[in-house]
mmCIF file of C-alpha atoms in Angstrom:
data_model
loop_
_atom_site.group_PDB
_atom_site.id
_atom_site.type_symbol
_atom_site.label_atom_id
_atom_site.label_comp_id
_atom_site.label_asym_id
_atom_site.label_seq_id
_atom_site.Cartn_x
_atom_site.Cartn_y
_atom_site.Cartn_z
ATOM 1 C CA MET A 303 77.015 60.607 116.563
ATOM 2 C CA ASP A 304 75.055 62.636 119.232
ATOM 3 C CA LEU A 305 74.608 66.617 118.613
ATOM 4 C CA LYS A 306 77.002 67.685 119.987
ATOM 5 C CA THR A 307 80.804 65.668 118.756
ATOM 6 C CA ALA A 308 78.485 66.775 115.208
ATOM 7 C CA SER A 309 78.575 69.958 115.685
ATOM 8 C CA ALA A 310 82.360 69.693 116.995
ATOM 9 C CA LEU A 311 83.336 68.170 113.875
ATOM 10 C CA ARG A 312 81.378 71.309 111.332
ATOM 11 C CA ARG A 313 82.895 74.193 113.486
ATOM 12 C CA LEU A 314 86.240 72.483 112.596
ATOM 13 C CA ARG A 315 85.365 72.199 109.309
ATOM 14 C CA LEU A 316 84.469 75.473 108.890
ATOM 15 C CA ILE A 317 87.678 77.000 110.010
ATOM 16 C CA SER A 318 89.916 74.250 108.261
ATOM 17 C CA VAL A 319 89.652 76.329 105.466
ATOM 18 C CA PRO A 320 90.223 80.275 106.214
ATOM 19 C CA GLU A 321 93.050 78.947 108.666
ATOM 20 C CA GLY A 322 95.074 77.445 105.224
ATOM 21 C CA VAL A 323 93.968 79.847 102.917
ATOM 22 C CA SER A 324 95.581 82.991 105.737
ATOM 23 C CA TRP A 325 98.943 80.473 106.289
ATOM 24 C CA ILE A 326 99.085 80.547 102.313
ATOM 25 C CA ILE A 327 98.298 84.107 101.936
ATOM 26 C CA LEU A 328 101.145 84.660 105.118
ATOM 27 C CA ALA A 329 104.192 82.668 103.545
ATOM 28 C CA THR A 330 103.111 84.279 100.326
ATOM 29 C CA CYS A 331 103.226 87.362 101.466
ATOM 30 C CA THR A 332 106.468 86.575 103.338
ATOM 31 C CA VAL A 333 108.796 85.237 100.556
ATOM 32 C CA ILE A 334 107.095 88.390 98.091
ATOM 33 C CA LYS A 335 108.077 91.379 100.708
ATOM 34 C CA TYR A 336 112.131 89.572 100.284
ATOM 35 C CA THR A 337 112.689 88.744 97.427
ATOM 36 C CA VAL A 338 110.487 90.790 94.946
ATOM 37 C CA ALA A 339 108.826 94.168 96.917
ATOM 38 C CA SER A 340 111.402 95.799 99.500
ATOM 39 C CA GLY A 341 109.133 97.693 100.632
ATOM 40 C CA PHE A 342 105.982 95.097 100.283
ATOM 41 C CA ASP A 343 104.766 94.407 103.852
ATOM 42 C CA ALA A 344 101.722 92.469 104.736
ATOM 43 C CA ALA A 345 103.070 90.953 108.082
ATOM 44 C CA PRO A 346 101.196 93.544 110.458
ATOM 45 C CA VAL A 347 97.923 92.851 108.931
ATOM 46 C CA LEU A 348 97.901 88.856 107.646
ATOM 47 C CA GLY A 349 100.014 87.619 110.942
ATOM 48 C CA PRO A 350 97.736 88.359 113.386
ATOM 49 C CA ILE A 351 94.877 87.319 111.161
ATOM 50 C CA HIS A 352 96.115 84.097 110.961
ATOM 51 C CA GLY A 353 97.287 83.695 114.533
ATOM 52 C CA VAL A 354 93.425 84.770 115.912
ATOM 53 C CA LEU A 355 92.550 81.738 113.086
ATOM 54 C CA PHE A 356 95.185 79.119 114.436
ATOM 55 C CA VAL A 357 94.034 79.245 117.905
ATOM 56 C CA LEU A 358 90.207 79.002 116.936
ATOM 57 C CA TYR A 359 91.624 75.549 115.065
ATOM 58 C CA VAL A 360 93.305 74.842 118.045
ATOM 59 C CA VAL A 361 90.941 75.640 120.136
ATOM 60 C CA PHE A 362 88.172 74.154 118.026
ATOM 61 C CA TRP A 363 89.989 71.204 117.361
ATOM 62 C CA ALA A 364 90.765 70.154 121.091
ATOM 63 C CA ASP A 365 87.063 70.095 121.008
ATOM 64 C CA ALA A 366 86.427 67.593 118.161
ATOM 65 C CA TRP A 367 89.489 65.453 119.689
ATOM 66 C CA ASN A 368 86.893 65.377 123.194
ATOM 67 C CA ARG A 369 84.178 64.473 121.832
ATOM 68 C CA ALA A 370 84.888 62.510 119.026
ATOM 69 C CA LYS A 371 86.993 60.407 120.436
ATOM 70 C CA TRP A 372 89.716 60.005 118.254
ATOM 71 C CA ALA A 373 92.439 58.107 118.574
ATOM 72 C CA LYS A 374 96.157 59.880 119.177
ATOM 73 C CA GLY A 375 97.579 59.676 115.745
ATOM 74 C CA LYS A 376 94.454 60.583 114.277
ATOM 75 C CA ALA A 377 94.319 63.636 116.430
ATOM 76 C CA ALA A 378 98.374 64.511 115.857
ATOM 77 C CA LEU A 379 97.400 64.052 111.835
ATOM 78 C CA TYR A 380 94.881 66.290 112.491
ATOM 79 C CA PHE A 381 97.325 69.066 113.983
ATOM 80 C CA ALA A 382 100.077 68.450 111.854
ATOM 81 C CA TYR A 383 98.354 69.034 108.715
ATOM 82 C CA SER A 384 97.289 72.560 110.084
ATOM 83 C CA ILE A 385 101.388 73.291 110.108
ATOM 84 C CA ILE A 386 100.556 72.624 106.700
ATOM 85 C CA PRO A 387 100.818 75.082 104.479
ATOM 86 C CA GLY A 388 96.993 74.309 102.421
ATOM 87 C CA GLY A 389 96.666 71.653 105.147
ATOM 88 C CA GLY A 390 93.090 72.925 106.241
ATOM 89 C CA PHE A 391 92.514 71.592 102.401
ATOM 90 C CA VAL A 392 92.816 67.583 103.881
ATOM 91 C CA ILE A 393 91.494 67.431 106.805
ATOM 92 C CA GLU A 394 87.949 69.347 105.697
ATOM 93 C CA ARG A 395 88.234 67.287 102.723
ATOM 94 C CA ALA A 396 88.876 64.216 105.471
ATOM 95 C CA LEU A 397 86.174 65.696 107.971
ATOM 96 C CA ARG A 398 83.660 65.872 105.394
ATOM 97 C CA ARG A 399 83.878 62.131 104.185
ATOM 98 C CA GLU A 400 83.538 60.926 107.723
ATOM 99 C CA ALA A 401 80.603 63.358 107.943
ATOM 100 C CA GLU A 402 78.986 61.920 105.115
ATOM 101 C CA ASP A 403 79.585 58.176 105.933
ATOM 102 C CA ALA A 404 78.173 58.875 109.872
ATOM 103 C CA VAL A 405 74.946 60.006 107.764
ATOM 104 C CA ILE A 406 75.512 56.808 106.039
ATOM 105 C CA ALA A 407 75.472 54.740 108.798
ATOM 106 C CA ALA A 408 73.155 56.210 110.829
ATOM 107 C CA ARG A 409 70.466 56.220 108.221
ATOM 108 C CA ALA A 410 71.431 52.507 108.131
ATOM 109 C CA ARG A 411 70.606 51.930 111.353
ATOM 110 C CA LYS A 412 66.866 53.970 110.988
ATOM 111 C CA GLU A 413 66.244 51.085 108.595
ATOM 112 C CA GLY A 414 67.423 48.227 110.039
ATOM 113 C CA ALA A 415 69.487 47.150 107.363
ATOM 114 C CA VAL A 416 72.869 46.381 109.493
ATOM 115 C CA ASN A 417 74.058 46.687 112.889
ATOM 116 C CA ALA A 418 76.769 49.128 113.456
#
């Protein structure tokens, strides 16, 4: 894996958790607004924050897809998880595993242990 691909995957990992957290907080505040406290409205503040984080996620996702050459199914799955509340945590974990596997494979190739 080259440096630009690793950087793209790292950016996607770093934005996936805040995007997931903002989605959960926004959904929770919306439920509170309509059920518990009728005067509580955090959407004017949290909506734009989540919107910016989601747009950044989509940009970083597209860059990672382009550089990592993911299959369409894998790319679609990573995008779909961004729509599900808390899906960012799943994506971050999967990308971390991918990065760790790439490091292990690179070390094994360097040592001549494998022809991968």
